[in-house]
mmCIF file of C-alpha atoms in Angstrom:
data_model
loop_
_atom_site.group_PDB
_atom_site.id
_atom_site.type_symbol
_atom_site.label_atom_id
_atom_site.label_comp_id
_atom_site.label_asym_id
_atom_site.label_seq_id
_atom_site.Cartn_x
_atom_site.Cartn_y
_atom_site.Cartn_z
ATOM 1 C CA MET G 14 0.000 0.000 0.000
ATOM 2 C CA ALA G 15 3.025 2.289 0.058
ATOM 3 C CA ALA G 16 2.212 3.600 -3.434
ATOM 4 C CA THR G 17 -1.221 4.848 -2.354
ATOM 5 C CA ASP G 18 -0.161 6.485 0.927
ATOM 6 C CA GLY G 19 0.787 10.138 0.991
ATOM 7 C CA PRO G 20 -0.610 13.486 -0.038
ATOM 8 C CA LEU G 21 -2.612 14.286 -3.152
ATOM 9 C CA ARG G 22 -1.022 17.542 -4.270
ATOM 10 C CA LYS G 23 -2.419 20.358 -6.377
ATOM 11 C CA SER G 24 -1.059 21.000 -9.851
ATOM 12 C CA ARG G 25 1.584 23.714 -10.116
ATOM 13 C CA LEU G 26 -0.523 25.262 -12.877
ATOM 14 C CA SER G 27 -3.089 26.260 -10.251
ATOM 15 C CA LEU G 28 -0.568 28.894 -9.111
ATOM 16 C CA LEU G 29 -1.595 30.744 -12.281
ATOM 17 C CA LEU G 30 -4.894 31.501 -10.523
ATOM 18 C CA PHE G 31 -2.859 33.839 -8.328
ATOM 19 C CA ALA G 32 0.017 34.901 -10.598
ATOM 20 C CA VAL G 33 -2.087 36.122 -13.529
ATOM 21 C CA PRO G 34 -4.221 38.506 -11.411
ATOM 22 C CA ALA G 35 -1.090 39.710 -9.578
ATOM 23 C CA VAL G 36 0.601 40.632 -12.866
ATOM 24 C CA ALA G 37 -2.626 42.222 -14.126
ATOM 25 C CA ILE G 38 -2.983 44.371 -10.988
ATOM 26 C CA VAL G 39 0.535 45.736 -11.335
ATOM 27 C CA GLY G 40 0.283 46.155 -15.117
ATOM 28 C CA ILE G 41 -2.966 48.095 -14.927
ATOM 29 C CA SER G 42 -1.693 50.343 -12.149
ATOM 30 C CA VAL G 43 1.475 51.103 -14.150
ATOM 31 C CA ALA G 44 -0.626 51.827 -17.243
ATOM 32 C CA ILE G 45 -2.847 54.213 -15.262
ATOM 33 C CA SER G 46 0.151 55.972 -13.665
ATOM 34 C CA LEU G 47 2.174 56.232 -16.883
ATOM 35 C CA PRO G 48 0.496 59.321 -18.417
ATOM 36 C CA ASP G 49 1.034 61.393 -15.252
ATOM 37 C CA ALA G 50 4.515 60.037 -14.544
ATOM 38 C CA GLY G 51 5.973 60.496 -18.011
ATOM 39 C CA SER G 52 8.251 57.435 -17.869
ATOM 40 C CA VAL G 53 7.913 53.816 -16.837
ATOM 41 C CA ARG G 54 10.519 54.260 -14.113
ATOM 42 C CA ALA G 55 8.611 57.191 -12.603
ATOM 43 C CA ALA G 56 5.340 55.246 -12.895
ATOM 44 C CA PHE G 57 6.778 52.452 -10.738
ATOM 45 C CA GLU G 58 7.493 55.050 -8.035
ATOM 46 C CA ALA G 59 3.831 56.153 -7.885
ATOM 47 C CA PRO G 60 1.966 55.349 -4.653
ATOM 48 C CA MET G 61 -0.802 53.515 -6.521
ATOM 49 C CA VAL G 62 1.742 51.146 -8.080
ATOM 50 C CA ALA G 63 3.353 50.552 -4.684
ATOM 51 C CA ILE G 64 -0.031 49.616 -3.215
ATOM 52 C CA SER G 65 -0.690 47.379 -6.226
ATOM 53 C CA LEU G 66 2.674 45.674 -5.746
ATOM 54 C CA VAL G 67 1.806 44.974 -2.113
ATOM 55 C CA LEU G 68 -1.540 43.481 -3.186
ATOM 56 C CA ALA G 69 0.169 41.418 -5.894
ATOM 57 C CA ILE G 70 2.742 40.081 -3.431
ATOM 58 C CA ALA G 71 -0.056 39.244 -0.980
ATOM 59 C CA ALA G 72 -1.872 37.318 -3.737
ATOM 60 C CA LEU G 73 1.300 35.378 -4.549
ATOM 61 C CA VAL G 74 1.926 34.563 -0.880
ATOM 62 C CA TRP G 75 -1.679 33.414 -0.506
ATOM 63 C CA GLY G 76 -1.220 31.293 -3.645
ATOM 64 C CA GLY G 77 1.901 29.742 -2.143
ATOM 65 C CA VAL G 78 -0.024 28.832 1.012
ATOM 66 C CA PHE G 79 -2.844 27.432 -1.132
ATOM 67 C CA MET G 80 -0.380 25.361 -3.158
ATOM 68 C CA SER G 81 1.496 24.008 -0.128
ATOM 69 C CA ARG G 82 -1.608 22.411 1.370
ATOM 70 C CA PRO G 83 -2.470 19.020 -0.127
ATOM 71 C CA ILE G 84 -5.968 18.224 -1.353
ATOM 72 C CA VAL G 85 -6.060 15.272 1.082
ATOM 73 C CA MET G 86 -3.575 12.977 2.781
ATOM 74 C CA LEU G 87 -4.113 9.254 2.237
ATOM 75 C CA THR G 88 -2.988 7.020 5.088
ATOM 76 C CA ARG G 89 -3.424 3.355 5.970
ATOM 77 C CA GLU G 90 -6.073 4.390 8.483
ATOM 78 C CA GLY G 91 -8.079 6.725 6.243
ATOM 79 C CA VAL G 92 -8.280 10.144 4.638
ATOM 80 C CA GLU G 93 -7.059 13.306 6.377
ATOM 81 C CA ARG G 94 -8.152 16.721 5.103
ATOM 82 C CA PRO G 95 -5.980 19.837 5.451
ATOM 83 C CA ASP G 96 -8.462 21.261 7.977
ATOM 84 C CA GLY G 97 -7.767 18.350 10.339
ATOM 85 C CA ARG G 98 -10.923 16.299 9.710
ATOM 86 C CA LYS G 99 -10.306 12.564 9.388
ATOM 87 C CA LEU G 100 -12.398 9.803 7.871
ATOM 88 C CA LYS G 101 -11.290 6.255 8.645
ATOM 89 C CA TRP G 102 -11.419 3.606 5.926
ATOM 90 C CA ALA G 103 -13.332 1.369 8.359
ATOM 91 C CA GLN G 104 -16.198 3.902 8.260
ATOM 92 C CA VAL G 105 -16.270 4.152 4.454
ATOM 93 C CA THR G 106 -18.756 1.819 2.756
ATOM 94 C CA ALA G 107 -18.150 2.793 -0.893
ATOM 95 C CA VAL G 108 -15.979 5.007 -3.111
ATOM 96 C CA GLU G 109 -17.322 6.517 -6.330
ATOM 97 C CA ALA G 110 -15.570 8.794 -8.824
ATOM 98 C CA GLY G 111 -17.609 11.206 -10.911
ATOM 99 C CA GLU G 112 -18.410 14.829 -11.584
ATOM 100 C CA GLU G 113 -20.039 17.584 -9.561
ATOM 101 C CA THR G 114 -21.830 20.423 -11.327
ATOM 102 C CA THR G 115 -22.193 23.723 -9.487
ATOM 103 C CA ASN G 116 -24.280 26.683 -10.567
ATOM 104 C CA ALA G 117 -23.016 30.216 -10.123
ATOM 105 C CA PRO G 118 -25.515 33.055 -10.538
ATOM 106 C CA SER G 119 -24.640 35.622 -13.164
ATOM 107 C CA GLN G 120 -26.017 39.139 -13.474
ATOM 108 C CA SER G 121 -25.368 39.270 -17.197
ATOM 109 C CA GLY G 122 -27.371 36.215 -18.189
ATOM 110 C CA ALA G 123 -28.032 32.623 -17.364
ATOM 111 C CA ASN G 124 -26.349 30.873 -14.487
ATOM 112 C CA ARG G 125 -22.858 29.562 -15.182
ATOM 113 C CA GLN G 126 -22.204 25.907 -14.626
ATOM 114 C CA THR G 127 -18.837 24.596 -13.504
ATOM 115 C CA VAL G 128 -18.010 20.909 -13.593
ATOM 116 C CA HIS G 129 -15.473 19.500 -11.131
ATOM 117 C CA GLU G 130 -14.102 15.994 -10.882
ATOM 118 C CA VAL G 131 -14.851 14.543 -7.447
ATOM 119 C CA THR G 132 -14.434 11.289 -5.585
ATOM 120 C CA ARG G 133 -17.265 10.573 -3.182
ATOM 121 C CA LEU G 134 -16.695 8.582 -0.001
ATOM 122 C CA PHE G 135 -19.935 7.120 1.351
ATOM 123 C CA TYR G 136 -20.125 6.413 5.084
ATOM 124 C CA GLY G 137 -22.583 6.258 7.960
ATOM 125 C CA ASP G 138 -26.296 6.628 7.201
ATOM 126 C CA GLY G 139 -26.038 7.866 3.651
ATOM 127 C CA GLU G 140 -23.487 10.559 4.440
ATOM 128 C CA VAL G 141 -21.086 11.579 1.678
ATOM 129 C CA SER G 142 -17.664 13.205 1.814
ATOM 130 C CA LYS G 143 -16.532 14.723 -1.483
ATOM 131 C CA ILE G 144 -12.886 15.103 -2.470
ATOM 132 C CA THR G 145 -12.438 17.484 -5.394
ATOM 133 C CA THR G 146 -9.707 16.116 -7.633
ATOM 134 C CA THR G 147 -9.975 18.665 -10.464
ATOM 135 C CA TRP G 148 -6.669 20.365 -9.593
ATOM 136 C CA ALA G 149 -4.729 17.227 -8.657
ATOM 137 C CA ALA G 150 -1.160 17.259 -9.968
ATOM 138 C CA ILE G 151 -1.394 13.648 -11.159
ATOM 139 C CA GLY G 152 -4.701 14.351 -12.895
ATOM 140 C CA PRO G 153 -8.276 14.039 -11.664
ATOM 141 C CA GLN G 154 -8.819 10.458 -12.820
ATOM 142 C CA ALA G 155 -5.471 9.249 -11.508
ATOM 143 C CA ALA G 156 -6.214 10.908 -8.152
ATOM 144 C CA GLY G 157 -9.627 9.249 -8.014
ATOM 145 C CA ASP G 158 -8.040 5.907 -8.903
ATOM 146 C CA ARG G 159 -5.452 6.371 -6.153
ATOM 147 C CA ILE G 160 -8.187 7.044 -3.572
ATOM 148 C CA ALA G 161 -10.132 3.994 -4.759
ATOM 149 C CA GLU G 162 -6.970 1.865 -4.596
ATOM 150 C CA ALA G 163 -6.245 3.063 -1.045
ATOM 151 C CA PHE G 164 -9.809 2.107 -0.079
ATOM 152 C CA ALA G 165 -9.444 -1.311 -1.748
ATOM 153 C CA GLN G 166 -6.103 -1.883 -0.003
ATOM 154 C CA SER G 167 -7.723 -1.126 3.356
ATOM 155 C CA ARG G 168 -10.272 -3.902 2.724
ATOM 156 C CA LYS G 169 -7.645 -6.585 2.049
ATOM 157 C CA PRO G 170 -6.758 -8.797 4.998
ATOM 158 C CA GLN G 171 -3.271 -8.151 6.296
#
């Protein structure tokens, strides 16, 4: 079971969710300051750009914290979430991989739908714990397969 134990990490590409807005914040503030400053160097010395740089750095730090936390940690005993909640394999009755569709209201038109890959862990009296594997570094299906394999390994006699 050594291959299934360990953290499910997020893809490094998910850092782009923080880096792209950080670059955009700084770029827009420089573009706004440029006409008054006269040169790019002077624009970078403007207070608005300094505040934007601080916000951009904060976004990148937050992204680093987000990236450092695993999606879940798989152990021989069960699944541990980054928030400290634990679900033991002995409690889990079934594992099912699939998709989860969420609706986000939009002011400009119809609701937007987002589809995420999830692995559902069924336990107790019909209770379900969902693990979102969309951003998994090894891929959503491979992450779901790894969770299912860890569950199957826990059911084998030792």
